[in-house]
Coordinates of C-alpha atoms in Angstrom, one line a residue:
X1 CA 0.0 0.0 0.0
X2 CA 0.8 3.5 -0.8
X3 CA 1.6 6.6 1.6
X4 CA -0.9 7.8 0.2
X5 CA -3.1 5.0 0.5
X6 CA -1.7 4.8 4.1
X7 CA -2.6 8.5 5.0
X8 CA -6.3 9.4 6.9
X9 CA -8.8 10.8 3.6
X10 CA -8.4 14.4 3.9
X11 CA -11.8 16.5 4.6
X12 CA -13.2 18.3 1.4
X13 CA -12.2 21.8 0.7
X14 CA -15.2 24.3 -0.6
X15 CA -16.5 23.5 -3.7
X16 CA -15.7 26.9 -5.1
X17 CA -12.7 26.7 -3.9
X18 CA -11.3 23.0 -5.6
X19 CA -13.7 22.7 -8.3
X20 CA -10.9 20.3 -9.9
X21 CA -11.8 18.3 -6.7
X22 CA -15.1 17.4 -8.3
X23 CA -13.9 16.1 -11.6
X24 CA -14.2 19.7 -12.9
X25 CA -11.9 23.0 -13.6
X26 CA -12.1 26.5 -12.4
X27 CA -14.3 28.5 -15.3
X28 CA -12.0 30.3 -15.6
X29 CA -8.4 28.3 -15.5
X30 CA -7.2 29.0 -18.4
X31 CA -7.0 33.4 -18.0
X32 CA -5.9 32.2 -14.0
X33 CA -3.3 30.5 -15.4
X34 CA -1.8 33.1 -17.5
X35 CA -1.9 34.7 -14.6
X36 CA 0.1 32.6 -12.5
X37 CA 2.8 32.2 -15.4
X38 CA 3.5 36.5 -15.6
X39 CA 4.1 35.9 -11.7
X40 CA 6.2 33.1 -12.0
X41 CA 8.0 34.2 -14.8
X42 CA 9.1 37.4 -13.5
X43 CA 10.9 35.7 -10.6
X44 CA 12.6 33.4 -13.4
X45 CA 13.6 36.3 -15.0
X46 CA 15.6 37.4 -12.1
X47 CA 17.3 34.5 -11.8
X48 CA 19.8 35.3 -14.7
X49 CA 19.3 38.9 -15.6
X50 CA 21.7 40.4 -13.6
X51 CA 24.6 38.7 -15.0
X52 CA 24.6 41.2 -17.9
X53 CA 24.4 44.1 -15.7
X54 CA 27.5 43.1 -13.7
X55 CA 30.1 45.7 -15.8
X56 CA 27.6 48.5 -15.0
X57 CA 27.3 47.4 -11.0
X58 CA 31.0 47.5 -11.0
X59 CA 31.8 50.2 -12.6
X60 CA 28.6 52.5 -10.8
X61 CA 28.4 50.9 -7.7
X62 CA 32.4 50.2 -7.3
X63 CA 31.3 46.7 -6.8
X64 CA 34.1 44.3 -5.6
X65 CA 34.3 40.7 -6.8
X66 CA 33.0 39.5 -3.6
X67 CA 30.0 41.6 -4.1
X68 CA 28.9 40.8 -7.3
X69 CA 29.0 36.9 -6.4
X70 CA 26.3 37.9 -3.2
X71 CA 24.4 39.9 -5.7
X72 CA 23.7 36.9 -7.5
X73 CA 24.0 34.8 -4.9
X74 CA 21.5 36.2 -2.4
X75 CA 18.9 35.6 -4.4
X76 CA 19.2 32.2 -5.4
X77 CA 20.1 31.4 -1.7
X78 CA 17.2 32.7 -0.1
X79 CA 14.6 31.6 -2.5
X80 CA 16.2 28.0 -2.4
X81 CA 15.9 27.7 1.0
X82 CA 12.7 28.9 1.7
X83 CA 10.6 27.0 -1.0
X84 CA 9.4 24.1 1.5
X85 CA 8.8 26.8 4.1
X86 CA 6.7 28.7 1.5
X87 CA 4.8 25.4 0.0
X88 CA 3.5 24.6 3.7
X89 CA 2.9 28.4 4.4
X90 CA 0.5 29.0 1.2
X91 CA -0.8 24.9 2.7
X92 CA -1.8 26.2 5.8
X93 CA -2.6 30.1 5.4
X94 CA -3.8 29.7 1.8
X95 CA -1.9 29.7 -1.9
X96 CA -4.1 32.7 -3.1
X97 CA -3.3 34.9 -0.1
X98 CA 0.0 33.7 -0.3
X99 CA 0.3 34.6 -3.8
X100 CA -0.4 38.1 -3.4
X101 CA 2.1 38.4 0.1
X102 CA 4.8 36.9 -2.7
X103 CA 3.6 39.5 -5.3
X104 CA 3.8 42.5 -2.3
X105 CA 7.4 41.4 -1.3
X106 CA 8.7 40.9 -5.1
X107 CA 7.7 44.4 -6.3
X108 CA 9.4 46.1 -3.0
X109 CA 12.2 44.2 -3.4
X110 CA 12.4 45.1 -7.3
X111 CA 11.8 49.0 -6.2
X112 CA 14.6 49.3 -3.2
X113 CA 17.0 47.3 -6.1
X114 CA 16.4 49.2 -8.7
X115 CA 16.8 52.3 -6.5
X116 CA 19.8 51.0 -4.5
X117 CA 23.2 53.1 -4.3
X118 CA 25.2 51.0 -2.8
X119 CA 26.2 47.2 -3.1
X120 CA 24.7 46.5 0.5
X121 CA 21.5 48.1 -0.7
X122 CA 21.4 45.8 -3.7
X123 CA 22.8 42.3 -1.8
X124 CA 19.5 42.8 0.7
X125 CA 16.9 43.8 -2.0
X126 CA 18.0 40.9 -3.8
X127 CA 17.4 39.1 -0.6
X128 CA 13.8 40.0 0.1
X129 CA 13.1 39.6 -3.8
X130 CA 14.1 35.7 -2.8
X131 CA 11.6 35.9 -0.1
X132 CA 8.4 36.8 -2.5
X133 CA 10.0 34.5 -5.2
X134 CA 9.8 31.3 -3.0
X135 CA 6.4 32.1 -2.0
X136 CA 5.5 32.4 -5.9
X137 CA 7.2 29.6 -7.5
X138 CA 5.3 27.1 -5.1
X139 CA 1.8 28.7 -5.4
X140 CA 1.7 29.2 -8.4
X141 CA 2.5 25.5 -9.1
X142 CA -0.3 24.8 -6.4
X143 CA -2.9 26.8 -7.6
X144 CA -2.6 25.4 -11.2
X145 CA -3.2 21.5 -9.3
X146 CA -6.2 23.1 -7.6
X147 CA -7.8 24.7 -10.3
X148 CA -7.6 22.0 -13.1
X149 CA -9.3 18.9 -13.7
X150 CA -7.0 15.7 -13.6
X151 CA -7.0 15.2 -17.4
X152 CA -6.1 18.4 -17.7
X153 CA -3.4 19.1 -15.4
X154 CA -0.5 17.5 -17.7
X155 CA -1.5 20.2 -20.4
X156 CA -1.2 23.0 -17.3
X157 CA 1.8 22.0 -15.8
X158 CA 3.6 21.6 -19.4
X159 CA 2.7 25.4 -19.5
X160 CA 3.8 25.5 -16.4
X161 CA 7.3 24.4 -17.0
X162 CA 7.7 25.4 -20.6
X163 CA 7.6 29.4 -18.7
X164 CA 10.4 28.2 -16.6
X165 CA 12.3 27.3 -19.9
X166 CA 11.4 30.9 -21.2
X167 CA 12.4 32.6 -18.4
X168 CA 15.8 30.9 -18.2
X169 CA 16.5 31.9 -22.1
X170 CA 15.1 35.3 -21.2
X171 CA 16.2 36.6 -18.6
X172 CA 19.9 37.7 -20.2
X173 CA 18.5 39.0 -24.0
X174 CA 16.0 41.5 -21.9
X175 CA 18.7 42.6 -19.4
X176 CA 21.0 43.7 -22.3
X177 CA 18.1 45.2 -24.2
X178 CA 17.2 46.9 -21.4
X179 CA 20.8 47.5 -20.4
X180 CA 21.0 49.3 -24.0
X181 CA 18.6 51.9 -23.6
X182 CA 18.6 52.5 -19.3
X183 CA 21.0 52.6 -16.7
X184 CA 21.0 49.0 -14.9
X185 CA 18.5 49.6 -12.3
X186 CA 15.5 49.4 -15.4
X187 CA 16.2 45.7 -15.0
X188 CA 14.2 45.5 -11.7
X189 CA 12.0 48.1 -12.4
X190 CA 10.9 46.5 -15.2
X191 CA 9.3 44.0 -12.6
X192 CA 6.8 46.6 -10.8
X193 CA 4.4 47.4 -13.3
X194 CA 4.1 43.7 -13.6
X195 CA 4.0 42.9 -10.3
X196 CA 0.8 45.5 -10.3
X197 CA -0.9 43.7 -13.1
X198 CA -0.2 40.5 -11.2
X199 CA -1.9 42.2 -8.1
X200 CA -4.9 43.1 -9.9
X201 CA -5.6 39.9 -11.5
X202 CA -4.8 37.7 -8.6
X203 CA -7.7 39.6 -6.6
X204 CA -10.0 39.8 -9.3
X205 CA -9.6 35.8 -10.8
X206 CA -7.7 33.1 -8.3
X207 CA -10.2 31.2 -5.7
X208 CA -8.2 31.2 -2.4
X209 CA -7.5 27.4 -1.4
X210 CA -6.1 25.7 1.7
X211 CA -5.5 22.5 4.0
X212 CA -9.0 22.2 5.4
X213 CA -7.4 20.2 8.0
X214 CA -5.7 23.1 9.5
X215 CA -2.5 21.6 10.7
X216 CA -0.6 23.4 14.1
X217 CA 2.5 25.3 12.1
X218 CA 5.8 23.5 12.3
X219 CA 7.8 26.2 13.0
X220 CA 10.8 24.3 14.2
X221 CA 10.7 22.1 11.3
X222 CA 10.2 24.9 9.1
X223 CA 13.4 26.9 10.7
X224 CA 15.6 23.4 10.3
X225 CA 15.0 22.9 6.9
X226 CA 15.3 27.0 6.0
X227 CA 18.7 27.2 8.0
X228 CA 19.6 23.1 6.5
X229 CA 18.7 24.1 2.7
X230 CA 20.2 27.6 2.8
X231 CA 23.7 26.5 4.1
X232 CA 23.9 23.1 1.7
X233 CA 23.1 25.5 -1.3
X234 CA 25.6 27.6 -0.1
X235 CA 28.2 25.4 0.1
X236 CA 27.4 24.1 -3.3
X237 CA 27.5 27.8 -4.6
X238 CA 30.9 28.5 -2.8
X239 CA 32.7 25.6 -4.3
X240 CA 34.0 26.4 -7.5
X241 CA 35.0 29.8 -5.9
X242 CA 36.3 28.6 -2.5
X243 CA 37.1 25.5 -3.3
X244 CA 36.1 22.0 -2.3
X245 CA 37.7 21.4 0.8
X246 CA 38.0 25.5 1.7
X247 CA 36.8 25.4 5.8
X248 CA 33.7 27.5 4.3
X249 CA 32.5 24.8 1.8
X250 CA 32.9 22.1 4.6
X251 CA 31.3 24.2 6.9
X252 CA 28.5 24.5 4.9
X253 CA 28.3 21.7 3.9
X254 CA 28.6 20.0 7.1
X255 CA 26.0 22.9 8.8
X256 CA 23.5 21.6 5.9
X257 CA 23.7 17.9 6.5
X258 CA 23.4 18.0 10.0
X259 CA 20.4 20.3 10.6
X260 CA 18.7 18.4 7.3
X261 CA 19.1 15.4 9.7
X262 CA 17.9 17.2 12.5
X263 CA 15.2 18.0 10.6
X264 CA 13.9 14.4 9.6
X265 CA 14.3 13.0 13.0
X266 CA 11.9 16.2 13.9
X267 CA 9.4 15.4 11.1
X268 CA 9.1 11.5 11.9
X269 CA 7.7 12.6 15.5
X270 CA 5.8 15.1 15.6
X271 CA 1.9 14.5 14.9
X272 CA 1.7 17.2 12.4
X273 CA 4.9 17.6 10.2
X274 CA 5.7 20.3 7.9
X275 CA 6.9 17.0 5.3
X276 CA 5.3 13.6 5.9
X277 CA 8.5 10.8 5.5
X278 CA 5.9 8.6 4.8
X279 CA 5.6 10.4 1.0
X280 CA 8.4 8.4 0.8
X281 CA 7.4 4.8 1.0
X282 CA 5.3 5.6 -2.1
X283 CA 7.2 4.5 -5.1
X284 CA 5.4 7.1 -7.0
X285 CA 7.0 9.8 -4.8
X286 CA 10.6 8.1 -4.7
X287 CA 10.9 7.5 -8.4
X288 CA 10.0 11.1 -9.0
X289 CA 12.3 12.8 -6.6
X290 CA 15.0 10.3 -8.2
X291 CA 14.5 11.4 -11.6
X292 CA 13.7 14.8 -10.8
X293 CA 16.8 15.9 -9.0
X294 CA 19.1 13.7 -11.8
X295 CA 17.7 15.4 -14.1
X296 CA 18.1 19.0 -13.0
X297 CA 21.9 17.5 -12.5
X298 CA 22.4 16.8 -15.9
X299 CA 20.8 19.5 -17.4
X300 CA 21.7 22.2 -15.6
X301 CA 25.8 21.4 -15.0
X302 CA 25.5 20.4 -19.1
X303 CA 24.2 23.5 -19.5
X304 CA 27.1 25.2 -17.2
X305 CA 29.5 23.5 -19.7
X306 CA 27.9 24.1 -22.5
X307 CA 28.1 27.9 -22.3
X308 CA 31.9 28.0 -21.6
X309 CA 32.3 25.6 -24.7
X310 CA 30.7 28.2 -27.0
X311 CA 32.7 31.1 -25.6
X312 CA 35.9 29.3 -24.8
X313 CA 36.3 27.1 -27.4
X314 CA 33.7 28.3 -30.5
X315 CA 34.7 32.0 -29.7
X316 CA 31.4 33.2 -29.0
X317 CA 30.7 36.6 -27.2
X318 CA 28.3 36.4 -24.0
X319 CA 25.4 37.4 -25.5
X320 CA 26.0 35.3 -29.0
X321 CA 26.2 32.6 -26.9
X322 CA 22.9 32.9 -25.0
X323 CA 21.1 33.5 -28.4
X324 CA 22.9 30.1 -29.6
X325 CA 21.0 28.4 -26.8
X326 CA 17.9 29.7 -27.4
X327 CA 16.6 27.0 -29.7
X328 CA 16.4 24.7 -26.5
X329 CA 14.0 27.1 -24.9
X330 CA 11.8 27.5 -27.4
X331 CA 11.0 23.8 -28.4
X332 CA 10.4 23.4 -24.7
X333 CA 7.8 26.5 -24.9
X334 CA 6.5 25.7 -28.5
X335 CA 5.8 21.9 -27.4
X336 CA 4.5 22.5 -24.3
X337 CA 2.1 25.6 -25.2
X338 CA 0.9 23.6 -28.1
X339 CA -0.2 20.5 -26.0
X340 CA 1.8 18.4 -28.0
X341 CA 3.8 17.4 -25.1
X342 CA 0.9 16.5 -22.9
X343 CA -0.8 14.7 -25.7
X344 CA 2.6 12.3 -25.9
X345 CA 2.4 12.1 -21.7
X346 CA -1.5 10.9 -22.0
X347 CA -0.4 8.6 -24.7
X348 CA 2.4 7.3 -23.4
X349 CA 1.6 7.1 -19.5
X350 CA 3.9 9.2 -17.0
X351 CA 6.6 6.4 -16.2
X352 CA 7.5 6.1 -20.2
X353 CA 6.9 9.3 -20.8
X354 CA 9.7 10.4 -18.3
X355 CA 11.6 7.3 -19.8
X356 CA 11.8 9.0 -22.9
X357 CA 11.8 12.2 -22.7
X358 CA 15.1 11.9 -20.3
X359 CA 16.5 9.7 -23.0
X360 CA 16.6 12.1 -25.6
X361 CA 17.9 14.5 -23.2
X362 CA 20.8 12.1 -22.5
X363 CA 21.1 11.7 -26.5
X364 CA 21.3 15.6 -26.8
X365 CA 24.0 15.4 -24.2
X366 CA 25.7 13.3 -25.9
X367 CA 25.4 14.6 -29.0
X368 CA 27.3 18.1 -27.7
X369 CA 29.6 16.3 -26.4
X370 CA 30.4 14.7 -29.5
X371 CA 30.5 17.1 -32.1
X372 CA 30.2 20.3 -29.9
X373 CA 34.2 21.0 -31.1
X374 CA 33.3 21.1 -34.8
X375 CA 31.2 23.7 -34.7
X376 CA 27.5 24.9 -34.1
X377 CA 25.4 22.8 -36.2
X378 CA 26.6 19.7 -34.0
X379 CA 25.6 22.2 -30.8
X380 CA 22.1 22.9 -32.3
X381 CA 21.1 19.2 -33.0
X382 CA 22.1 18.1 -29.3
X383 CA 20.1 21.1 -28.1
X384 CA 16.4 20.6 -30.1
X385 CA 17.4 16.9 -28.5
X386 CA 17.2 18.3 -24.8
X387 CA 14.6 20.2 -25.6
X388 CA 12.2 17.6 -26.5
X389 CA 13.1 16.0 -23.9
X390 CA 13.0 18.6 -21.4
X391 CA 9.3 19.2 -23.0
X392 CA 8.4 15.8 -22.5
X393 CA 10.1 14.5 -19.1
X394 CA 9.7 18.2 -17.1
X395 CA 6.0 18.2 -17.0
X396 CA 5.6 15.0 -16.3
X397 CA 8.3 14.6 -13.7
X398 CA 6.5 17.6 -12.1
X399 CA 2.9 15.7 -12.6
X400 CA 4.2 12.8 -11.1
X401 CA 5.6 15.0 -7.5
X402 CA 2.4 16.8 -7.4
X403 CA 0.5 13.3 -7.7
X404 CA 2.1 11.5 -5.2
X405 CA 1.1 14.1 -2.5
X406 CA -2.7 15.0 -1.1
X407 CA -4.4 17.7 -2.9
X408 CA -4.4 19.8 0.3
X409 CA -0.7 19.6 0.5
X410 CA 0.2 20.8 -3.0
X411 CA 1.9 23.7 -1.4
X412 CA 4.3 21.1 0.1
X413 CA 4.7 19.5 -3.2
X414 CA 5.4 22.3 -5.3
X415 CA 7.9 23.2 -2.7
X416 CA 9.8 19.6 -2.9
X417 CA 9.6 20.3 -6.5
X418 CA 11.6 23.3 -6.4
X419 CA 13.7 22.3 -3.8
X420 CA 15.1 19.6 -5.7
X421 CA 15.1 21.7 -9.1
X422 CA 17.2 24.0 -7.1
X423 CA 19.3 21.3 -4.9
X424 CA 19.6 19.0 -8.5
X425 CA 20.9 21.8 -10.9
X426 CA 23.7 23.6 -8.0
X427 CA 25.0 19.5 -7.6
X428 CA 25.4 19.5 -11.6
X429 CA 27.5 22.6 -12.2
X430 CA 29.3 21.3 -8.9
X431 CA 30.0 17.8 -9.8
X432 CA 30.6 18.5 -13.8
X433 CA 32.1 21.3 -13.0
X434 CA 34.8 19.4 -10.8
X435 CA 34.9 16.5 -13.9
X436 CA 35.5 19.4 -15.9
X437 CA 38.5 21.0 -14.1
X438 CA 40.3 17.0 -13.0
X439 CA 40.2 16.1 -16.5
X440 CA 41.8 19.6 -17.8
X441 CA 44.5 20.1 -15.5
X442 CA 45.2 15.7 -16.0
X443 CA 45.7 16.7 -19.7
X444 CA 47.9 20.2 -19.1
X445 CA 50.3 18.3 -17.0
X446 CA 51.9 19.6 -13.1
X447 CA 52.2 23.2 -12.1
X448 CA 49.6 24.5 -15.5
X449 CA 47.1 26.9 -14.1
X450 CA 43.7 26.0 -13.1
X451 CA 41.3 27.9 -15.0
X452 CA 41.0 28.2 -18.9
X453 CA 41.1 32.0 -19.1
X454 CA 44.6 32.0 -17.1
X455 CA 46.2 28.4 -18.6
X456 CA 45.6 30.7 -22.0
X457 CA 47.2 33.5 -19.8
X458 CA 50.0 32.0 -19.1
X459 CA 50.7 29.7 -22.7
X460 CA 53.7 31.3 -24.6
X461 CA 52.8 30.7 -28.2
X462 CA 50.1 29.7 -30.7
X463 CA 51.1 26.0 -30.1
X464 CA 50.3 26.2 -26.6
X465 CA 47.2 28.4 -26.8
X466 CA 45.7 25.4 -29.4
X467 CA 46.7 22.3 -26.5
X468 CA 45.2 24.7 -23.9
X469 CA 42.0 24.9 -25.9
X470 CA 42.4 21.1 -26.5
X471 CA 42.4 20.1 -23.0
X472 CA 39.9 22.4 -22.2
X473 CA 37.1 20.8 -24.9
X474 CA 38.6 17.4 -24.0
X475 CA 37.4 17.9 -20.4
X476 CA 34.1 19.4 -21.4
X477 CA 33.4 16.4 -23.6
X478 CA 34.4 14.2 -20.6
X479 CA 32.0 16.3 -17.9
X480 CA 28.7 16.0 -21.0
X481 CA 29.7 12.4 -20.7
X482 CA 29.1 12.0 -17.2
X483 CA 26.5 14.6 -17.1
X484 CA 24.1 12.5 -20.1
X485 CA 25.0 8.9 -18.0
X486 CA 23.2 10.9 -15.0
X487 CA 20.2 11.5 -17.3
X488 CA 20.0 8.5 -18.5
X489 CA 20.4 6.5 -15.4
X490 CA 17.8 9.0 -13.8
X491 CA 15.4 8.5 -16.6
X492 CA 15.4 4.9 -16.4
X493 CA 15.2 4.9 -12.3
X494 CA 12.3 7.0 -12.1
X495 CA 10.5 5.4 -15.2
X496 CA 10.9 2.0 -13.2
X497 CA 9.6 3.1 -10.0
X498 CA 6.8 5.2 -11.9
X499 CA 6.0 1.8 -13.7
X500 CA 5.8 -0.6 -10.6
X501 CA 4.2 2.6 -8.6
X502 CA 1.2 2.4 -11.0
X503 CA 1.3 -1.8 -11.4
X504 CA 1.0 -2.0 -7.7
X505 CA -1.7 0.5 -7.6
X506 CA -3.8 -0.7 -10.4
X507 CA -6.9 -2.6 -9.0
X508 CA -6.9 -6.6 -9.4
X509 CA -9.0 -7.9 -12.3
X510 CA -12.4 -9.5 -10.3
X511 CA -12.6 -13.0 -11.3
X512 CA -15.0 -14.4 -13.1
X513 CA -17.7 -16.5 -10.7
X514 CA -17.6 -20.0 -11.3
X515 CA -20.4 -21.4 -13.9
X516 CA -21.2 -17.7 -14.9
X517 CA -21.6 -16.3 -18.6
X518 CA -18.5 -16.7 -20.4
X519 CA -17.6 -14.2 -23.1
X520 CA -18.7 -15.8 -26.9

């Protein structure tokens, strides 16, 4: 049997309120969704605009080095390690009021940032933006399971995630538009006049929704796995910089593992917990998470490697390089808005559907690293690869979280979701990243210099520049390698699980009472 199986029958929300509850959507789901996508997609946005803004911060706000990597970084951190804190929140105080409290906190953030005139300024704008973007990426995930039907939900979420796609490809083509015509601070501006549409519509169209159980708040639990979360992403952040056995990175890491513990012992005996461990007996749940966080690992360190290859090896500017991997994005959007992605997930059922769609992520993968050294075209292929995929496995990856959980804790779920989009992609660029730089300075030889930038720095003559550049797409080759294995073997986990999940689920056939009719 099933958690969920196992878990007491939840009381029924409001009809008005979870009309998908009754086999039926929200009138009005479609225009709600849209809705819900502008919000989430202006906290995407923000997740990679400001790396074409850092010559201006520099140069305006006499930014150091250090400061620059906390503008970044404060964001991400924060909003990582609240989304589990912000699932159960919109869970327990409800996803619509939630939703606005998000909206309210992102468009102050956006203001003081776009007004800020020093680095600290910006470093704790950026901050509270994180705070209103993890209470938006999870509701807006659980408003869209509340306010479709089941057959339509694939379709919703495939939206859903084809905006996170957008807003990833995005986020640097409108900063240096933007960045072209305004000083940098238009990049959060930008935000508020959406944030007010948001505002309006949020009031005017989403039906509030929440636990009807009312579960006591678990504060301690949600304090472990805030402080647990925040310092594990920051030790997976640091890395690269710091490096991997730097007293910081340990520390974090360390910090992280232990209060993460701290915080499952805490969950398995409390009455009410913020997470129930027993989501994790269902194989439904575990083959998800499985293939949810290997995926994020292979995509996003892939990703990570794939944009040094077109700058450091192709000789691609910045923003040539972001346009190049565009076309990834927009299969995942144009699938995914079309339906045709959620037609393949009906037809196919969720475990083969995440089957495949992760193995033609793992072929794309491949495929870069293959050919990525002769030039674009072999680039392009390997990216529409990993975009099907990503069209096809994403949503339902996502479907199959969401569905493993109770309705009334879709909060929860959408906050597991992100935290293991979030925990999966830092552990790719980490890990490949690590491949990456073992394999390069095995090729160079003792004593060569441990970057690409400064091995180039320090090679003498033509000869040496081309076996720098060598080793460099050797290693990246190497890192897509191991990055497309993770896929794979991800793909085929959680399509496993998925498939025994639904086998031991399905009901037994009744059997035919002796001396009955028989079929002609």
């Amino acid at each position: 049997m099933t958690a969920a199986a196992e878990s007491p029958a939840p009381a029924p929300a409001p009809d008005a309120a979870d009309p998908a509850a009754q086999g039926q959507g929200h009138p009005q789901r479609w225009l709600i969704l849209g809705v819900i996508c502008l919000a989430e997609l202006v906290v995407l946005l923000d997740n990679t605009v400001l790396t074409v803004a850092i010559p201006s911060l520099t140069r305006e706000l006499a930014a150091s080095t250090a400061d620059i990597q906390w503008m970044i970084n404060a964001y991400a951190l924060v909003q990582s390690g609240l989304l589990l804190t912000a699932g159960n929140a919109a869970d327990r105080y409800g996803r619509r009021k939630m939703l606005l409290t998000g909206l309210v906190l992102f468009g102050i953030g956006s203001v003081v940032a776009g007004l800020a005139t020093t680095s600290a300024q910006l470093i704790a704008a950026r901050a509270g933006m994180g705070v209103g973007g993890a209470l938006l990426l999870t509701t807006t995930l659980a408003v869209a399971m509340q306010i479709f039907a089941p057959r339509e939900q694939a379709r919703a979420i495939g939206i859903w995630a084809a905006v996170n796609a957008l807003g990833f490809a995005a986020g640097p083509l409108i900063g240096g538009v933007l960045l072209n015509h305004f000083w940098w601070g238009s990049i959060f501006l930008i935000n508020v006049p959406v944030v007010l549409i948001g505002l309006v519509a949020v009031v005017a169209l989403v039906p509030e929704s929440k636990n009807p159980r009312g579960d006591r708040p678990d504060l301690l639990g949600a304090l472990l796995s805030t402080v647990g979360m925040t310092s594990l992403v920051y030790a997976i952040i640091s890395g690269p910089g710091h490096g991997w056995s730097s007293p910081t990175v340990v520390a974090g890491a360390g910090l992280g593992l232990a209060v993460l513990t701290g915080f499952v012992l805490w969950e398995l005996r409390i009455p009410h917990p913020m997470l129930d461990m027993q989501f994790f007996r269902d194989k439904r749940f575990t083959g998800a998470v499985a293939g949810a966080v290997l995926i994020t690992f292979g995509m996003g360190g892939s990703l990570f490697l794939l944009t040094q290859h077109l700058q450091f090896v192709l000789g691609y500017g910045p923003l040539e390089a972001g346009l190049r991997t565009a076309p990834l994005a927009l299969t995942v959007v144009v699938l995914n808005f079309s339906g045709v992605s959620a037609r393949w997930t009906q037809r196919l059922g969720t475990p083969a559907a995440v089957g495949v769609g992760m193995s033609m992520l793992a072929v794309g993968v491949t495929a870069i690293a293959l050919f990525a050294s002769d030039g674009y075209t072999g680039v392009l292929a390997g990216l529409l690869f990993i975009g099907v995929g990503c069209a096809i496995a994403n949503p339902a990856m996502a479907l199959a979280v969401m569905s493993a959980i109770p309705r009334e804790k879709a909060g929860v779920g959408a906050g597991i979701n992100g935290t293991l989009a979030e925990f999966g992609n830092g552990l790719g660029v980490a890990v490949l990243g690590a491949v990456l730089n073992s394999r390069f300075a095995a090729l160079l030889g003792v004593g060569a210099a441990g970057s690409f930038p400064a091995a180039m720095a320090a090679a003498g003559s033509e000869e040496s520049r081309e076996r720098v550049t060598d080793a460099f797409a050797t290693g990246l080759s190497t890192s897509q390698f191991v990055g497309a294995a993770a896929v794979l073997t991800g793909g085929l986990l959680a399509a496993y699980l998925l498939s025994r999940a639904e086998r031991a689920a399905a009901p037994d056939p009744a059997p035919a009472e002796e001396g009955g009719p028989r079929a002609a």
